[in-house]
């Protein structure tokens, strides 16, 4: 089991606040924050529906913000906190941006690319490997997502 710090908890709590913001907008509730030297340097939430952009995942938004702010496409010595295990697209972006550490809450058995379905992050074929830790607030993340999709199915059923 991972030994998460009080700072890890604080940053994951912020990621959850962002996930709830996404949910209020009708987006899948996933939030992310990128931290460097103990400070949040970028934050975001899923918005592919609102943006009409399939790449508007929380992780991609955060990486883009941080790279622009730092004037560098590489983000070493950073930690990404996200409420759900990144997909293949996002995991690839983490590797390319040289993020040092990933902390995610819930595993994604369907599309998770950090060990659940695929393992893009830790492949020995890469010249950069991201340190991965998971399970911080996993139950809360799973419940948030499960409740969201239950409501969505119910709303769809009521429309028909």
PDB file of C-alpha atoms in Angstrom:
ATOM      1  CA  UNK A   1       0.000   0.000   0.000  1.00  0.00           C
ATOM      2  CA  UNK A   2       1.164   3.531  -0.731  1.00  0.00           C
ATOM      3  CA  UNK A   3       1.988   5.922   2.059  1.00  0.00           C
ATOM      4  CA  UNK A   4       0.285   9.124   1.025  1.00  0.00           C
ATOM      5  CA  UNK A   5       1.144  12.408   2.704  1.00  0.00           C
ATOM      6  CA  UNK A   6      -1.113  15.171   3.962  1.00  0.00           C
ATOM      7  CA  UNK A   7      -0.060  17.149   0.870  1.00  0.00           C
ATOM      8  CA  UNK A   8      -1.097  14.254  -1.375  1.00  0.00           C
ATOM      9  CA  UNK A   9      -4.511  14.300   0.329  1.00  0.00           C
ATOM     10  CA  UNK A  10      -4.818  18.077  -0.081  1.00  0.00           C
ATOM     11  CA  UNK A  11      -4.028  17.976  -3.799  1.00  0.00           C
ATOM     12  CA  UNK A  12      -6.332  15.028  -4.434  1.00  0.00           C
ATOM     13  CA  UNK A  13      -9.110  16.871  -2.589  1.00  0.00           C
ATOM     14  CA  UNK A  14      -8.644  19.740  -5.054  1.00  0.00           C
ATOM     15  CA  UNK A  15      -8.817  17.284  -7.968  1.00  0.00           C
ATOM     16  CA  UNK A  16     -12.149  16.069  -6.555  1.00  0.00           C
ATOM     17  CA  UNK A  17     -13.466  19.635  -6.347  1.00  0.00           C
ATOM     18  CA  UNK A  18     -12.632  20.011 -10.025  1.00  0.00           C
ATOM     19  CA  UNK A  19     -14.268  16.676 -10.849  1.00  0.00           C
ATOM     20  CA  UNK A  20     -17.469  17.897  -9.210  1.00  0.00           C
ATOM     21  CA  UNK A  21     -17.255  21.064 -11.292  1.00  0.00           C
ATOM     22  CA  UNK A  22     -17.119  18.907 -14.436  1.00  0.00           C
ATOM     23  CA  UNK A  23     -20.099  16.935 -13.181  1.00  0.00           C
ATOM     24  CA  UNK A  24     -22.169  20.110 -12.687  1.00  0.00           C
ATOM     25  CA  UNK A  25     -21.499  20.902 -16.358  1.00  0.00           C
ATOM     26  CA  UNK A  26     -22.646  17.452 -17.493  1.00  0.00           C
ATOM     27  CA  UNK A  27     -19.119  16.180 -18.115  1.00  0.00           C
ATOM     28  CA  UNK A  28     -17.710  12.910 -16.791  1.00  0.00           C
ATOM     29  CA  UNK A  29     -16.467  13.898 -13.308  1.00  0.00           C
ATOM     30  CA  UNK A  30     -12.698  13.716 -13.574  1.00  0.00           C
ATOM     31  CA  UNK A  31     -10.401  16.381 -12.165  1.00  0.00           C
ATOM     32  CA  UNK A  32      -6.645  16.857 -12.159  1.00  0.00           C
ATOM     33  CA  UNK A  33      -3.995  19.117 -10.659  1.00  0.00           C
ATOM     34  CA  UNK A  34      -0.311  19.371 -11.488  1.00  0.00           C
ATOM     35  CA  UNK A  35       2.020  20.232  -8.624  1.00  0.00           C
ATOM     36  CA  UNK A  36       5.587  21.517  -8.620  1.00  0.00           C
ATOM     37  CA  UNK A  37       7.525  22.406  -5.467  1.00  0.00           C
ATOM     38  CA  UNK A  38       4.422  21.914  -3.331  1.00  0.00           C
ATOM     39  CA  UNK A  39       2.287  24.349  -5.364  1.00  0.00           C
ATOM     40  CA  UNK A  40      -0.452  23.782  -7.922  1.00  0.00           C
ATOM     41  CA  UNK A  41       0.803  25.053 -11.267  1.00  0.00           C
ATOM     42  CA  UNK A  42      -2.180  23.909 -13.359  1.00  0.00           C
ATOM     43  CA  UNK A  43      -5.607  22.421 -12.807  1.00  0.00           C
ATOM     44  CA  UNK A  44      -8.526  21.260 -14.894  1.00  0.00           C
ATOM     45  CA  UNK A  45     -11.403  18.897 -15.407  1.00  0.00           C
ATOM     46  CA  UNK A  46     -12.881  16.861 -18.218  1.00  0.00           C
ATOM     47  CA  UNK A  47     -14.589  18.997 -20.853  1.00  0.00           C
ATOM     48  CA  UNK A  48     -14.765  17.116 -24.175  1.00  0.00           C
ATOM     49  CA  UNK A  49     -18.533  17.703 -24.466  1.00  0.00           C
ATOM     50  CA  UNK A  50     -18.413  21.438 -23.781  1.00  0.00           C
ATOM     51  CA  UNK A  51     -15.282  21.930 -25.871  1.00  0.00           C
ATOM     52  CA  UNK A  52     -16.410  19.619 -28.687  1.00  0.00           C
ATOM     53  CA  UNK A  53     -12.925  18.166 -28.401  1.00  0.00           C
ATOM     54  CA  UNK A  54     -12.275  14.483 -27.672  1.00  0.00           C
ATOM     55  CA  UNK A  55      -8.822  15.391 -26.317  1.00  0.00           C
ATOM     56  CA  UNK A  56     -10.176  17.700 -23.593  1.00  0.00           C
ATOM     57  CA  UNK A  57      -9.426  15.270 -20.794  1.00  0.00           C
ATOM     58  CA  UNK A  58      -8.465  16.733 -17.418  1.00  0.00           C
ATOM     59  CA  UNK A  59      -4.868  15.523 -17.755  1.00  0.00           C
ATOM     60  CA  UNK A  60      -4.361  17.014 -21.225  1.00  0.00           C
ATOM     61  CA  UNK A  61      -5.819  20.361 -20.161  1.00  0.00           C
ATOM     62  CA  UNK A  62      -3.474  20.470 -17.154  1.00  0.00           C
ATOM     63  CA  UNK A  63      -0.407  19.511 -19.185  1.00  0.00           C
ATOM     64  CA  UNK A  64      -1.184  22.176 -21.813  1.00  0.00           C
ATOM     65  CA  UNK A  65      -1.680  24.872 -19.144  1.00  0.00           C
ATOM     66  CA  UNK A  66       1.542  24.019 -17.337  1.00  0.00           C
ATOM     67  CA  UNK A  67       3.629  23.774 -20.509  1.00  0.00           C
ATOM     68  CA  UNK A  68       2.422  27.216 -21.645  1.00  0.00           C
ATOM     69  CA  UNK A  69       2.986  28.755 -18.214  1.00  0.00           C
ATOM     70  CA  UNK A  70       6.484  27.242 -17.958  1.00  0.00           C
ATOM     71  CA  UNK A  71       7.313  27.966 -21.618  1.00  0.00           C
ATOM     72  CA  UNK A  72       8.490  24.372 -21.831  1.00  0.00           C
ATOM     73  CA  UNK A  73       6.849  21.197 -23.110  1.00  0.00           C
ATOM     74  CA  UNK A  74       8.776  19.210 -20.506  1.00  0.00           C
ATOM     75  CA  UNK A  75       7.454  19.185 -16.955  1.00  0.00           C
ATOM     76  CA  UNK A  76      10.088  17.402 -14.830  1.00  0.00           C
ATOM     77  CA  UNK A  77       9.862  17.376 -11.051  1.00  0.00           C
ATOM     78  CA  UNK A  78       6.060  17.567 -11.161  1.00  0.00           C
ATOM     79  CA  UNK A  79       3.314  15.353  -9.752  1.00  0.00           C
ATOM     80  CA  UNK A  80      -0.047  14.900 -11.410  1.00  0.00           C
ATOM     81  CA  UNK A  81      -3.047  14.106  -9.186  1.00  0.00           C
ATOM     82  CA  UNK A  82      -6.098  12.784 -11.016  1.00  0.00           C
ATOM     83  CA  UNK A  83      -9.320  11.181  -9.846  1.00  0.00           C
ATOM     84  CA  UNK A  84      -9.275   8.347 -12.407  1.00  0.00           C
ATOM     85  CA  UNK A  85      -6.502   6.298 -13.986  1.00  0.00           C
ATOM     86  CA  UNK A  86      -5.406   7.988 -17.218  1.00  0.00           C
ATOM     87  CA  UNK A  87      -6.321   6.546 -20.630  1.00  0.00           C
ATOM     88  CA  UNK A  88      -3.721   5.712 -23.305  1.00  0.00           C
ATOM     89  CA  UNK A  89      -3.808   9.243 -24.773  1.00  0.00           C
ATOM     90  CA  UNK A  90      -3.250  10.872 -21.394  1.00  0.00           C
ATOM     91  CA  UNK A  91      -0.661   8.320 -20.266  1.00  0.00           C
ATOM     92  CA  UNK A  92       1.309   8.980 -23.449  1.00  0.00           C
ATOM     93  CA  UNK A  93       1.155  12.713 -22.772  1.00  0.00           C
ATOM     94  CA  UNK A  94       2.483  12.164 -19.241  1.00  0.00           C
ATOM     95  CA  UNK A  95       5.472  10.258 -20.630  1.00  0.00           C
ATOM     96  CA  UNK A  96       6.174  12.834 -23.360  1.00  0.00           C
ATOM     97  CA  UNK A  97       5.936  15.739 -20.925  1.00  0.00           C
ATOM     98  CA  UNK A  98       8.315  13.974 -18.494  1.00  0.00           C
ATOM     99  CA  UNK A  99       6.006  14.242 -15.501  1.00  0.00           C
ATOM    100  CA  UNK A 100       7.834  12.589 -12.613  1.00  0.00           C
ATOM    101  CA  UNK A 101       4.992  11.162 -10.536  1.00  0.00           C
ATOM    102  CA  UNK A 102       1.355  10.244 -11.053  1.00  0.00           C
ATOM    103  CA  UNK A 103      -1.107   9.772  -8.194  1.00  0.00           C
ATOM    104  CA  UNK A 104      -4.548   8.598  -9.240  1.00  0.00           C
ATOM    105  CA  UNK A 105      -7.567   7.617  -7.188  1.00  0.00           C
ATOM    106  CA  UNK A 106      -9.586   4.904  -8.936  1.00  0.00           C
ATOM    107  CA  UNK A 107      -8.455   2.316 -11.441  1.00  0.00           C
ATOM    108  CA  UNK A 108     -10.211   2.195 -14.818  1.00  0.00           C
ATOM    109  CA  UNK A 109     -10.684  -1.439 -15.834  1.00  0.00           C
ATOM    110  CA  UNK A 110     -11.993  -0.478 -19.289  1.00  0.00           C
ATOM    111  CA  UNK A 111      -9.503   2.095 -20.569  1.00  0.00           C
ATOM    112  CA  UNK A 112      -6.869   2.570 -17.855  1.00  0.00           C
ATOM    113  CA  UNK A 113      -3.390   2.769 -19.355  1.00  0.00           C
ATOM    114  CA  UNK A 114      -1.337   2.868 -16.159  1.00  0.00           C
ATOM    115  CA  UNK A 115      -1.603  -0.790 -15.292  1.00  0.00           C
ATOM    116  CA  UNK A 116      -5.272  -1.766 -15.466  1.00  0.00           C
ATOM    117  CA  UNK A 117      -5.956  -2.369 -19.164  1.00  0.00           C
ATOM    118  CA  UNK A 118      -2.610  -1.266 -20.633  1.00  0.00           C
ATOM    119  CA  UNK A 119       0.646  -0.031 -19.182  1.00  0.00           C
ATOM    120  CA  UNK A 120       1.797   2.873 -21.309  1.00  0.00           C
ATOM    121  CA  UNK A 121       3.346   4.669 -18.328  1.00  0.00           C
ATOM    122  CA  UNK A 122       5.857   2.122 -17.071  1.00  0.00           C
ATOM    123  CA  UNK A 123       6.961   0.333 -20.203  1.00  0.00           C
ATOM    124  CA  UNK A 124      10.670  -0.474 -20.138  1.00  0.00           C
ATOM    125  CA  UNK A 125      10.838   0.530 -23.807  1.00  0.00           C
ATOM    126  CA  UNK A 126      10.503   4.218 -22.910  1.00  0.00           C
ATOM    127  CA  UNK A 127      13.342   6.554 -22.040  1.00  0.00           C
ATOM    128  CA  UNK A 128      11.158   8.102 -19.327  1.00  0.00           C
ATOM    129  CA  UNK A 129       9.094   6.262 -16.751  1.00  0.00           C
ATOM    130  CA  UNK A 130       6.544   7.944 -14.540  1.00  0.00           C
ATOM    131  CA  UNK A 131       6.376   6.821 -10.917  1.00  0.00           C
ATOM    132  CA  UNK A 132       2.787   5.652 -10.392  1.00  0.00           C
ATOM    133  CA  UNK A 133       0.875   5.490  -7.125  1.00  0.00           C
ATOM    134  CA  UNK A 134      -2.835   4.826  -6.847  1.00  0.00           C
ATOM    135  CA  UNK A 135      -5.619   4.229  -4.377  1.00  0.00           C
ATOM    136  CA  UNK A 136      -5.787   7.616  -2.656  1.00  0.00           C
ATOM    137  CA  UNK A 137      -9.553   8.243  -2.300  1.00  0.00           C
ATOM    138  CA  UNK A 138     -10.269   5.336  -4.664  1.00  0.00           C
ATOM    139  CA  UNK A 139     -13.636   4.482  -3.095  1.00  0.00           C
ATOM    140  CA  UNK A 140     -14.803   8.082  -3.287  1.00  0.00           C
ATOM    141  CA  UNK A 141     -13.748   8.330  -6.939  1.00  0.00           C
ATOM    142  CA  UNK A 142     -15.465   5.078  -7.856  1.00  0.00           C
ATOM    143  CA  UNK A 143     -18.662   6.238  -6.130  1.00  0.00           C
ATOM    144  CA  UNK A 144     -18.568   9.655  -7.821  1.00  0.00           C
ATOM    145  CA  UNK A 145     -18.266   8.032 -11.241  1.00  0.00           C
ATOM    146  CA  UNK A 146     -20.770   5.270 -10.530  1.00  0.00           C
ATOM    147  CA  UNK A 147     -23.394   7.736  -9.261  1.00  0.00           C
ATOM    148  CA  UNK A 148     -22.814   9.971 -12.297  1.00  0.00           C
ATOM    149  CA  UNK A 149     -23.389   7.162 -14.781  1.00  0.00           C
ATOM    150  CA  UNK A 150     -26.428   5.842 -12.845  1.00  0.00           C
ATOM    151  CA  UNK A 151     -28.019   9.295 -13.049  1.00  0.00           C
ATOM    152  CA  UNK A 152     -27.146   9.536 -16.729  1.00  0.00           C
ATOM    153  CA  UNK A 153     -28.762   6.154 -17.485  1.00  0.00           C
ATOM    154  CA  UNK A 154     -31.848   7.129 -15.498  1.00  0.00           C
ATOM    155  CA  UNK A 155     -32.145  10.470 -17.314  1.00  0.00           C
ATOM    156  CA  UNK A 156     -31.827   8.689 -20.640  1.00  0.00           C
ATOM    157  CA  UNK A 157     -34.475   6.151 -19.624  1.00  0.00           C
ATOM    158  CA  UNK A 158     -36.871   8.935 -18.538  1.00  0.00           C
ATOM    159  CA  UNK A 159     -36.430  10.709 -21.883  1.00  0.00           C
ATOM    160  CA  UNK A 160     -37.496   7.610 -23.810  1.00  0.00           C
TER     161      UNK A 160
END
